């Protein structure tokens, strides 16, 4: 009986358990393979902390990851040689036919290195709420995060209009604006601020004032955590670092709006709420479709690839085309163009 390993690495995201289920069930069903799960990402592979996954009941809808996760990086740190030695030892000792790695951008890079440098048989799946992985149109976790952020912003509209306030909702996304753009658009936000489009505080005040001139007495701003302003680029690096350390972009924005406009402003930082809980239907199916492709790739010894989702189909994408690339929102993105066409301001 062939044995495969699986681990989840990086931030948790809705759909991780559905993907584990897809891999484990199809491996058993199609090729009678057994699956061993390593705990805490690469940590479990280094420490040989593992379990045999026999039971997948209830996994489809469950949030987080039953295998736990961590941001441990095997190729970083003073102890990297020992970590790599342990990985090789445990991989061989378990007699693994392949290792399935589920993770985001950084994880894909590590997976590529494990395949290229150590010659391990690697297949990856794209997971992240940030949707910033190259080689796939979408990663699982993203759609659920957008749903949660949309509902949260929908609810903030009531306070905005009842108090005539400027309400800011800060969403995640790291260096990419996918959650900000999609949740901002679907929630009817008036201003959307993204890392890809440096903004000016002055333009934000102007957009708020323009709404008041149109007798719209409240404004909703959806700001991505990685957004930044032109004005702050001019600050000395140390000054900027201290601002960023103590205040998020949402906090800095709320303070400035109160100082430079006559309006009250309040901030909601969604944080880990948008990463938690059960995956939506799209993410359950995406994770299952991608996960169910893994066993055939292993059987065909087609390694060093990610199973991506392109044009609504699972596609095999070489890890060399994924690792080290960041997928960000481009200027001609249809959502962005549509948002501009209906008068949403990006503060630029
Ligand atoms: O990559 C997913 C993500 O949630 C980002 O959006 C966010 O910047 C980061 O992880 C937070 O990481 P941590 O869980 O380590 O605080």
mmCIF file of C-alpha atoms and ligand atoms in Angstrom:
data_model
loop_
_atom_site.group_PDB
_atom_site.id
_atom_site.type_symbol
_atom_site.label_atom_id
_atom_site.label_comp_id
_atom_site.label_asym_id
_atom_site.label_seq_id
_atom_site.Cartn_x
_atom_site.Cartn_y
_atom_site.Cartn_z
ATOM 1 C CA UNK A 1 0.000 0.000 0.000
ATOM 2 C CA UNK A 2 1.441 3.388 -1.014
ATOM 3 C CA UNK A 3 1.714 6.015 1.685
ATOM 4 C CA UNK A 4 1.435 9.756 1.109
ATOM 5 C CA UNK A 5 2.077 12.634 3.518
ATOM 6 C CA UNK A 6 0.046 15.811 3.859
ATOM 7 C CA UNK A 7 0.475 19.052 5.801
ATOM 8 C CA UNK A 8 -1.105 22.496 6.046
ATOM 9 C CA UNK A 9 1.144 25.537 6.441
ATOM 10 C CA UNK A 10 0.712 29.316 6.899
ATOM 11 C CA UNK A 11 -2.418 31.077 8.170
ATOM 12 C CA UNK A 12 -5.532 28.936 8.493
ATOM 13 C CA UNK A 13 -8.278 29.463 5.918
ATOM 14 C CA UNK A 14 -11.776 28.129 5.277
ATOM 15 C CA UNK A 15 -11.566 25.048 3.038
ATOM 16 C CA UNK A 16 -8.393 23.508 4.450
ATOM 17 C CA UNK A 17 -10.230 20.569 5.984
ATOM 18 C CA UNK A 18 -12.339 20.119 2.852
ATOM 19 C CA UNK A 19 -9.083 19.893 0.853
ATOM 20 C CA UNK A 20 -7.588 17.348 3.280
ATOM 21 C CA UNK A 21 -10.782 15.306 2.932
ATOM 22 C CA UNK A 22 -10.603 15.519 -0.878
ATOM 23 C CA UNK A 23 -7.014 14.287 -0.915
ATOM 24 C CA UNK A 24 -7.438 11.515 1.674
ATOM 25 C CA UNK A 25 -10.704 10.134 0.270
ATOM 26 C CA UNK A 26 -9.622 10.131 -3.386
ATOM 27 C CA UNK A 27 -6.216 8.652 -2.525
ATOM 28 C CA UNK A 28 -7.961 5.752 -0.784
ATOM 29 C CA UNK A 29 -10.794 5.381 -3.283
ATOM 30 C CA UNK A 30 -8.781 5.613 -6.533
ATOM 31 C CA UNK A 31 -5.428 4.050 -5.647
ATOM 32 C CA UNK A 32 -5.778 2.513 -2.181
ATOM 33 C CA UNK A 33 -3.196 4.917 -0.760
ATOM 34 C CA UNK A 34 -2.841 5.606 2.943
ATOM 35 C CA UNK A 35 -2.424 9.218 4.138
ATOM 36 C CA UNK A 36 -0.260 10.389 6.995
ATOM 37 C CA UNK A 37 -0.870 13.937 8.244
ATOM 38 C CA UNK A 38 1.930 16.013 9.776
ATOM 39 C CA UNK A 39 0.928 18.501 12.482
ATOM 40 C CA UNK A 40 1.792 22.220 12.579
ATOM 41 C CA UNK A 41 2.939 22.598 8.990
ATOM 42 C CA UNK A 42 6.607 21.882 8.380
ATOM 43 C CA UNK A 43 7.049 21.649 12.170
ATOM 44 C CA UNK A 44 5.445 18.199 12.202
ATOM 45 C CA UNK A 45 7.610 17.009 9.356
ATOM 46 C CA UNK A 46 10.726 18.174 11.199
ATOM 47 C CA UNK A 47 9.673 16.708 14.575
ATOM 48 C CA UNK A 48 7.945 13.616 13.172
ATOM 49 C CA UNK A 49 4.702 14.729 14.813
ATOM 50 C CA UNK A 50 2.081 12.906 12.722
ATOM 51 C CA UNK A 51 -1.129 10.931 12.606
ATOM 52 C CA UNK A 52 -2.621 8.445 10.155
ATOM 53 C CA UNK A 53 -5.817 9.969 8.759
ATOM 54 C CA UNK A 54 -8.505 7.299 8.656
ATOM 55 C CA UNK A 55 -11.541 9.375 9.470
ATOM 56 C CA UNK A 56 -12.758 12.233 7.285
ATOM 57 C CA UNK A 57 -16.362 12.526 8.509
ATOM 58 C CA UNK A 58 -17.423 16.082 9.241
ATOM 59 C CA UNK A 59 -14.357 17.637 7.613
ATOM 60 C CA UNK A 60 -16.119 19.205 4.628
ATOM 61 C CA UNK A 61 -17.762 21.961 6.648
ATOM 62 C CA UNK A 62 -15.264 22.388 9.463
ATOM 63 C CA UNK A 63 -13.213 25.631 9.725
ATOM 64 C CA UNK A 64 -9.462 25.767 10.441
ATOM 65 C CA UNK A 65 -7.302 22.686 9.920
ATOM 66 C CA UNK A 66 -7.401 19.398 11.814
ATOM 67 C CA UNK A 67 -3.654 19.115 11.129
ATOM 68 C CA UNK A 68 -2.966 22.457 12.849
ATOM 69 C CA UNK A 69 -0.667 24.911 11.137
ATOM 70 C CA UNK A 70 2.362 27.129 11.667
ATOM 71 C CA UNK A 71 4.594 29.518 9.781
ATOM 72 C CA UNK A 72 7.744 27.422 10.362
ATOM 73 C CA UNK A 73 10.149 27.814 7.421
ATOM 74 C CA UNK A 74 12.557 24.887 6.889
ATOM 75 C CA UNK A 75 15.011 26.870 4.762
ATOM 76 C CA UNK A 76 15.345 29.787 7.198
ATOM 77 C CA UNK A 77 17.195 30.278 10.466
ATOM 78 C CA UNK A 78 20.480 29.178 11.962
ATOM 79 C CA UNK A 79 19.158 25.641 12.432
ATOM 80 C CA UNK A 80 18.128 25.218 8.790
ATOM 81 C CA UNK A 81 20.614 22.400 8.126
ATOM 82 C CA UNK A 82 19.237 20.321 11.016
ATOM 83 C CA UNK A 83 15.653 21.047 9.955
ATOM 84 C CA UNK A 84 16.322 19.906 6.406
ATOM 85 C CA UNK A 85 18.149 16.811 7.645
ATOM 86 C CA UNK A 86 15.138 15.876 9.812
ATOM 87 C CA UNK A 87 12.718 16.451 6.933
ATOM 88 C CA UNK A 88 14.706 14.149 4.678
ATOM 89 C CA UNK A 89 15.013 11.540 7.393
ATOM 90 C CA UNK A 90 11.295 11.538 8.236
ATOM 91 C CA UNK A 91 10.198 11.581 4.600
ATOM 92 C CA UNK A 92 12.351 8.524 3.880
ATOM 93 C CA UNK A 93 11.553 6.776 7.139
ATOM 94 C CA UNK A 94 7.822 6.957 6.415
ATOM 95 C CA UNK A 95 8.583 5.695 2.912
ATOM 96 C CA UNK A 96 6.361 8.393 1.435
ATOM 97 C CA UNK A 97 5.443 8.192 -2.241
ATOM 98 C CA UNK A 98 4.720 11.926 -2.167
ATOM 99 C CA UNK A 99 4.135 14.889 0.110
ATOM 100 C CA UNK A 100 1.047 17.060 -0.379
ATOM 101 C CA UNK A 101 1.596 20.610 0.850
ATOM 102 C CA UNK A 102 -1.374 22.930 1.292
ATOM 103 C CA UNK A 103 -0.525 26.573 1.739
ATOM 104 C CA UNK A 104 -0.221 30.151 0.580
ATOM 105 C CA UNK A 105 2.461 32.143 -1.163
ATOM 106 C CA UNK A 106 5.392 31.523 1.183
ATOM 107 C CA UNK A 107 4.487 27.848 1.489
ATOM 108 C CA UNK A 108 4.506 27.399 -2.294
ATOM 109 C CA UNK A 109 8.073 28.717 -2.347
ATOM 110 C CA UNK A 110 9.169 26.305 0.374
ATOM 111 C CA UNK A 111 7.423 23.468 -1.482
ATOM 112 C CA UNK A 112 9.301 24.357 -4.660
ATOM 113 C CA UNK A 113 12.611 24.291 -2.761
ATOM 114 C CA UNK A 114 11.802 20.918 -1.197
ATOM 115 C CA UNK A 115 11.125 19.569 -4.653
ATOM 116 C CA UNK A 116 14.103 21.214 -6.386
ATOM 117 C CA UNK A 117 16.780 21.170 -3.683
ATOM 118 C CA UNK A 118 15.907 17.921 -1.909
ATOM 119 C CA UNK A 119 14.248 16.054 -4.766
ATOM 120 C CA UNK A 120 11.099 15.257 -2.747
ATOM 121 C CA UNK A 121 7.939 14.272 -4.621
ATOM 122 C CA UNK A 122 5.784 17.328 -4.003
ATOM 123 C CA UNK A 123 2.243 18.294 -5.020
ATOM 124 C CA UNK A 124 0.703 21.501 -3.640
ATOM 125 C CA UNK A 125 -2.747 23.019 -3.313
ATOM 126 C CA UNK A 126 -3.415 26.791 -3.208
ATOM 127 C CA UNK A 127 -4.892 28.023 0.053
ATOM 128 C CA UNK A 128 -5.183 31.596 1.279
ATOM 129 C CA UNK A 129 -7.847 34.154 2.000
ATOM 130 C CA UNK A 130 -5.522 36.723 0.353
ATOM 131 C CA UNK A 131 -5.926 35.178 -3.151
ATOM 132 C CA UNK A 132 -2.392 36.278 -4.020
ATOM 133 C CA UNK A 133 -1.010 32.949 -5.325
ATOM 134 C CA UNK A 134 0.147 32.938 -8.949
ATOM 135 C CA UNK A 135 -0.884 30.076 -11.232
ATOM 136 C CA UNK A 136 -4.470 29.945 -10.046
ATOM 137 C CA UNK A 137 -7.408 32.271 -10.650
ATOM 138 C CA UNK A 138 -8.542 31.715 -7.099
ATOM 139 C CA UNK A 139 -7.364 30.023 -3.905
ATOM 140 C CA UNK A 140 -9.732 28.400 -1.437
ATOM 141 C CA UNK A 141 -10.537 30.546 1.586
ATOM 142 C CA UNK A 142 -10.813 33.727 -0.455
ATOM 143 C CA UNK A 143 -14.487 33.459 -1.352
ATOM 144 C CA UNK A 144 -15.513 32.723 2.251
ATOM 145 C CA UNK A 145 -13.421 35.638 3.543
ATOM 146 C CA UNK A 146 -15.081 37.969 1.022
ATOM 147 C CA UNK A 147 -18.525 36.734 2.128
ATOM 148 C CA UNK A 148 -17.713 37.421 5.786
ATOM 149 C CA UNK A 149 -16.224 40.852 5.061
ATOM 150 C CA UNK A 150 -19.211 41.752 2.874
ATOM 151 C CA UNK A 151 -21.683 40.872 5.584
ATOM 152 C CA UNK A 152 -19.700 42.844 8.144
ATOM 153 C CA UNK A 153 -19.598 45.949 5.939
ATOM 154 C CA UNK A 154 -23.313 45.565 5.124
ATOM 155 C CA UNK A 155 -23.989 45.828 8.855
ATOM 156 C CA UNK A 156 -21.794 48.885 9.290
ATOM 157 C CA UNK A 157 -24.021 50.821 6.838
ATOM 158 C CA UNK A 158 -26.697 51.206 9.557
ATOM 159 C CA UNK A 159 -24.396 53.039 11.963
ATOM 160 C CA UNK A 160 -22.922 55.116 9.133
ATOM 161 C CA UNK A 161 -26.298 56.417 8.026
ATOM 162 C CA UNK A 162 -27.840 56.738 11.504
ATOM 163 C CA UNK A 163 -24.938 58.831 12.825
ATOM 164 C CA UNK A 164 -23.851 60.565 9.605
ATOM 165 C CA UNK A 165 -20.422 59.069 10.086
ATOM 166 C CA UNK A 166 -17.482 57.968 8.031
ATOM 167 C CA UNK A 167 -17.196 54.270 8.799
ATOM 168 C CA UNK A 168 -13.961 52.487 7.952
ATOM 169 C CA UNK A 169 -13.636 48.717 7.715
ATOM 170 C CA UNK A 170 -10.099 47.356 7.532
ATOM 171 C CA UNK A 171 -9.804 43.976 5.843
ATOM 172 C CA UNK A 172 -6.883 41.563 5.479
ATOM 173 C CA UNK A 173 -5.006 40.647 2.303
ATOM 174 C CA UNK A 174 -1.348 41.225 3.193
ATOM 175 C CA UNK A 175 0.272 42.933 0.164
ATOM 176 C CA UNK A 176 -2.668 42.244 -2.171
ATOM 177 C CA UNK A 177 -5.985 44.048 -2.454
ATOM 178 C CA UNK A 178 -8.226 41.159 -3.531
ATOM 179 C CA UNK A 179 -10.345 40.987 -0.378
ATOM 180 C CA UNK A 180 -10.519 44.797 -0.233
ATOM 181 C CA UNK A 181 -11.640 45.109 -3.847
ATOM 182 C CA UNK A 182 -14.166 42.282 -3.796
ATOM 183 C CA UNK A 183 -15.675 42.998 -0.376
ATOM 184 C CA UNK A 184 -15.625 46.748 -1.047
ATOM 185 C CA UNK A 185 -17.488 46.297 -4.320
ATOM 186 C CA UNK A 186 -20.037 43.778 -3.062
ATOM 187 C CA UNK A 187 -20.847 45.811 0.057
ATOM 188 C CA UNK A 188 -21.414 49.096 -1.787
ATOM 189 C CA UNK A 189 -18.442 50.828 -0.166
ATOM 190 C CA UNK A 190 -17.899 54.412 -1.350
ATOM 191 C CA UNK A 191 -14.125 54.446 -1.073
ATOM 192 C CA UNK A 192 -11.829 51.435 -1.506
ATOM 193 C CA UNK A 193 -8.139 51.642 -0.636
ATOM 194 C CA UNK A 194 -5.762 48.960 -1.881
ATOM 195 C CA UNK A 195 -2.012 48.259 -1.647
ATOM 196 C CA UNK A 196 -1.802 48.303 -5.453
ATOM 197 C CA UNK A 197 -3.050 51.902 -5.656
ATOM 198 C CA UNK A 198 -1.199 54.314 -3.356
ATOM 199 C CA UNK A 199 -3.750 56.903 -2.210
ATOM 200 C CA UNK A 200 -3.671 60.496 -1.064
ATOM 201 C CA UNK A 201 -5.427 61.482 2.182
ATOM 202 C CA UNK A 202 -6.543 64.704 0.460
ATOM 203 C CA UNK A 203 -8.353 62.723 -2.245
ATOM 204 C CA UNK A 204 -10.099 60.695 0.449
ATOM 205 C CA UNK A 205 -11.329 63.900 2.181
ATOM 206 C CA UNK A 206 -12.464 65.192 -1.236
ATOM 207 C CA UNK A 207 -14.425 62.010 -1.913
ATOM 208 C CA UNK A 208 -16.115 62.295 1.502
ATOM 209 C CA UNK A 209 -16.978 65.971 0.901
ATOM 210 C CA UNK A 210 -18.304 65.213 -2.575
ATOM 211 C CA UNK A 211 -20.750 62.745 -1.063
ATOM 212 C CA UNK A 212 -21.964 65.360 1.414
ATOM 213 C CA UNK A 213 -22.487 67.819 -1.456
ATOM 214 C CA UNK A 214 -24.662 65.109 -3.047
ATOM 215 C CA UNK A 215 -26.671 64.987 0.236
ATOM 216 C CA UNK A 216 -25.221 61.630 1.153
ATOM 217 C CA UNK A 217 -24.306 62.132 4.720
ATOM 218 C CA UNK A 218 -22.342 59.015 5.424
ATOM 219 C CA UNK A 219 -19.403 57.288 3.800
ATOM 220 C CA UNK A 220 -18.173 53.721 3.921
ATOM 221 C CA UNK A 221 -14.470 53.097 3.383
ATOM 222 C CA UNK A 222 -13.135 49.588 2.834
ATOM 223 C CA UNK A 223 -9.376 49.680 3.381
ATOM 224 C CA UNK A 224 -7.018 46.757 2.838
ATOM 225 C CA UNK A 225 -4.483 46.272 5.627
ATOM 226 C CA UNK A 226 -1.594 46.737 3.153
ATOM 227 C CA UNK A 227 -2.870 50.012 1.653
ATOM 228 C CA UNK A 228 -0.618 53.036 1.999
ATOM 229 C CA UNK A 229 -0.651 56.690 1.103
ATOM 230 C CA UNK A 230 1.638 58.797 -1.107
ATOM 231 C CA UNK A 231 1.912 61.257 1.768
ATOM 232 C CA UNK A 232 3.453 58.604 3.991
ATOM 233 C CA UNK A 233 5.965 57.448 1.380
ATOM 234 C CA UNK A 234 7.609 60.821 1.865
ATOM 235 C CA UNK A 235 8.114 60.174 5.582
ATOM 236 C CA UNK A 236 11.518 59.042 6.776
ATOM 237 C CA UNK A 237 11.600 55.217 6.997
ATOM 238 C CA UNK A 238 12.008 55.296 10.799
ATOM 239 C CA UNK A 239 9.067 57.680 11.220
ATOM 240 C CA UNK A 240 6.908 55.522 8.965
ATOM 241 C CA UNK A 241 7.951 52.363 10.774
ATOM 242 C CA UNK A 242 6.930 53.836 14.125
ATOM 243 C CA UNK A 243 3.554 54.956 12.726
ATOM 244 C CA UNK A 244 2.922 51.509 11.278
ATOM 245 C CA UNK A 245 4.014 49.796 14.467
ATOM 246 C CA UNK A 246 1.510 51.577 16.647
ATOM 247 C CA UNK A 247 -1.335 52.243 14.240
ATOM 248 C CA UNK A 248 -2.807 50.284 11.375
ATOM 249 C CA UNK A 249 -3.691 52.107 8.162
ATOM 250 C CA UNK A 250 -7.347 52.097 9.279
ATOM 251 C CA UNK A 251 -6.468 53.758 12.591
ATOM 252 C CA UNK A 252 -4.318 56.391 10.893
ATOM 253 C CA UNK A 253 -7.098 57.070 8.405
ATOM 254 C CA UNK A 254 -9.825 57.449 11.061
ATOM 255 C CA UNK A 255 -7.706 59.906 13.056
ATOM 256 C CA UNK A 256 -6.871 61.998 10.006
ATOM 257 C CA UNK A 257 -10.475 62.111 8.769
ATOM 258 C CA UNK A 258 -11.621 63.457 12.150
ATOM 259 C CA UNK A 259 -8.836 66.051 12.098
ATOM 260 C CA UNK A 260 -9.229 67.225 8.507
ATOM 261 C CA UNK A 261 -12.989 66.923 7.901
ATOM 262 C CA UNK A 262 -15.995 67.886 10.046
ATOM 263 C CA UNK A 263 -17.126 64.266 10.305
ATOM 264 C CA UNK A 264 -16.900 61.646 12.972
ATOM 265 C CA UNK A 265 -15.086 58.520 11.899
ATOM 266 C CA UNK A 266 -15.022 55.034 13.382
ATOM 267 C CA UNK A 267 -12.967 51.989 12.527
ATOM 268 C CA UNK A 268 -13.758 48.271 12.517
ATOM 269 C CA UNK A 269 -10.810 45.938 12.000
ATOM 270 C CA UNK A 270 -12.177 42.587 10.846
ATOM 271 C CA UNK A 271 -8.982 40.683 11.582
ATOM 272 C CA UNK A 272 -9.262 36.953 12.137
ATOM 273 C CA UNK A 273 -13.057 36.966 11.947
ATOM 274 C CA UNK A 274 -12.725 36.935 8.142
ATOM 275 C CA UNK A 275 -10.503 33.852 8.270
ATOM 276 C CA UNK A 276 -12.577 31.818 10.681
ATOM 277 C CA UNK A 277 -15.435 29.366 10.562
ATOM 278 C CA UNK A 278 -17.015 27.128 7.994
ATOM 279 C CA UNK A 279 -16.112 27.500 4.288
ATOM 280 C CA UNK A 280 -18.870 28.709 1.963
ATOM 281 C CA UNK A 281 -20.215 26.424 -0.784
ATOM 282 C CA UNK A 282 -17.741 27.735 -3.381
ATOM 283 C CA UNK A 283 -14.707 27.048 -1.187
ATOM 284 C CA UNK A 284 -15.973 23.593 -0.160
ATOM 285 C CA UNK A 285 -16.281 22.642 -3.807
ATOM 286 C CA UNK A 286 -13.058 24.294 -4.922
ATOM 287 C CA UNK A 287 -11.074 22.562 -2.166
ATOM 288 C CA UNK A 288 -12.715 19.225 -3.003
ATOM 289 C CA UNK A 289 -12.133 19.560 -6.766
ATOM 290 C CA UNK A 290 -8.469 20.489 -6.335
ATOM 291 C CA UNK A 291 -7.857 17.924 -3.585
ATOM 292 C CA UNK A 292 -9.460 15.131 -5.608
ATOM 293 C CA UNK A 293 -6.925 15.675 -8.420
ATOM 294 C CA UNK A 294 -3.903 14.954 -6.260
ATOM 295 C CA UNK A 295 -4.003 11.130 -6.105
ATOM 296 C CA UNK A 296 -3.947 10.738 -9.896
ATOM 297 C CA UNK A 297 -0.946 13.063 -10.141
ATOM 298 C CA UNK A 298 0.883 10.999 -7.550
ATOM 299 C CA UNK A 299 0.005 7.745 -9.308
ATOM 300 C CA UNK A 300 1.313 9.239 -12.576
ATOM 301 C CA UNK A 301 4.450 10.498 -10.725
ATOM 302 C CA UNK A 302 3.729 13.987 -11.990
ATOM 303 C CA UNK A 303 5.513 15.885 -9.219
ATOM 304 C CA UNK A 304 6.711 19.442 -8.628
ATOM 305 C CA UNK A 305 3.294 20.880 -9.434
ATOM 306 C CA UNK A 306 0.450 22.809 -7.876
ATOM 307 C CA UNK A 307 -3.160 21.962 -8.721
ATOM 308 C CA UNK A 308 -4.511 25.395 -9.634
ATOM 309 C CA UNK A 309 -7.932 26.529 -10.806
ATOM 310 C CA UNK A 310 -7.890 28.334 -14.157
ATOM 311 C CA UNK A 311 -10.929 29.195 -16.281
ATOM 312 C CA UNK A 312 -13.142 27.148 -13.932
ATOM 313 C CA UNK A 313 -11.058 23.996 -14.259
ATOM 314 C CA UNK A 314 -8.423 22.260 -12.163
ATOM 315 C CA UNK A 315 -5.085 22.664 -13.961
ATOM 316 C CA UNK A 316 -1.585 21.335 -13.312
ATOM 317 C CA UNK A 317 0.787 24.272 -12.827
ATOM 318 C CA UNK A 318 4.566 23.750 -12.433
ATOM 319 C CA UNK A 319 5.769 25.067 -9.071
ATOM 320 C CA UNK A 320 8.517 27.033 -10.797
ATOM 321 C CA UNK A 321 5.765 29.261 -12.233
ATOM 322 C CA UNK A 322 4.168 29.734 -8.819
ATOM 323 C CA UNK A 323 7.019 30.095 -6.329
ATOM 324 C CA UNK A 324 8.121 33.624 -5.561
ATOM 325 C CA UNK A 325 5.418 35.369 -7.587
ATOM 326 C CA UNK A 326 2.735 37.546 -6.017
ATOM 327 C CA UNK A 327 -0.613 37.883 -7.781
ATOM 328 C CA UNK A 328 -1.946 41.386 -7.228
ATOM 329 C CA UNK A 329 -4.873 43.439 -8.540
ATOM 330 C CA UNK A 330 -3.948 44.861 -11.949
ATOM 331 C CA UNK A 331 -5.107 48.241 -13.263
ATOM 332 C CA UNK A 332 -7.338 46.627 -15.900
ATOM 333 C CA UNK A 333 -9.023 44.202 -13.474
ATOM 334 C CA UNK A 334 -12.716 44.129 -14.375
ATOM 335 C CA UNK A 335 -13.868 44.649 -10.799
ATOM 336 C CA UNK A 336 -11.584 47.642 -10.445
ATOM 337 C CA UNK A 337 -12.710 49.135 -13.761
ATOM 338 C CA UNK A 338 -16.370 48.575 -12.859
ATOM 339 C CA UNK A 339 -15.855 50.159 -9.434
ATOM 340 C CA UNK A 340 -14.308 53.256 -10.989
ATOM 341 C CA UNK A 341 -17.122 53.404 -13.571
ATOM 342 C CA UNK A 342 -19.762 53.609 -10.859
ATOM 343 C CA UNK A 343 -17.923 56.380 -9.024
ATOM 344 C CA UNK A 344 -16.146 54.496 -6.265
ATOM 345 C CA UNK A 345 -13.041 56.416 -5.223
ATOM 346 C CA UNK A 346 -9.677 54.690 -4.799
ATOM 347 C CA UNK A 347 -8.171 57.819 -3.280
ATOM 348 C CA UNK A 348 -5.835 58.326 -6.261
HETATM 349 O O1 LIG B 1 -2.153 35.245 4.738
HETATM 350 C C1 LIG B 1 -3.349 35.320 5.411
HETATM 351 C C2 LIG B 1 -3.323 36.412 6.437
HETATM 352 O O2 LIG B 1 -4.533 36.348 7.127
HETATM 353 C C3 LIG B 1 -3.071 37.821 5.892
HETATM 354 O O3 LIG B 1 -4.215 38.369 5.309
HETATM 355 C C4 LIG B 1 -2.591 38.526 7.134
HETATM 356 O O4 LIG B 1 -1.784 39.621 6.805
HETATM 357 C C5 LIG B 1 -1.801 37.460 7.829
HETATM 358 O O5 LIG B 1 -2.279 36.228 7.357
HETATM 359 C C6 LIG B 1 -1.886 37.449 9.331
HETATM 360 O O6 LIG B 1 -1.001 36.495 9.802
HETATM 361 P P1 LIG B 1 -0.947 35.877 11.259
HETATM 362 O O7 LIG B 1 -2.004 34.821 11.360
HETATM 363 O O8 LIG B 1 0.412 35.278 11.346
HETATM 364 O O9 LIG B 1 -1.183 36.991 12.223
#
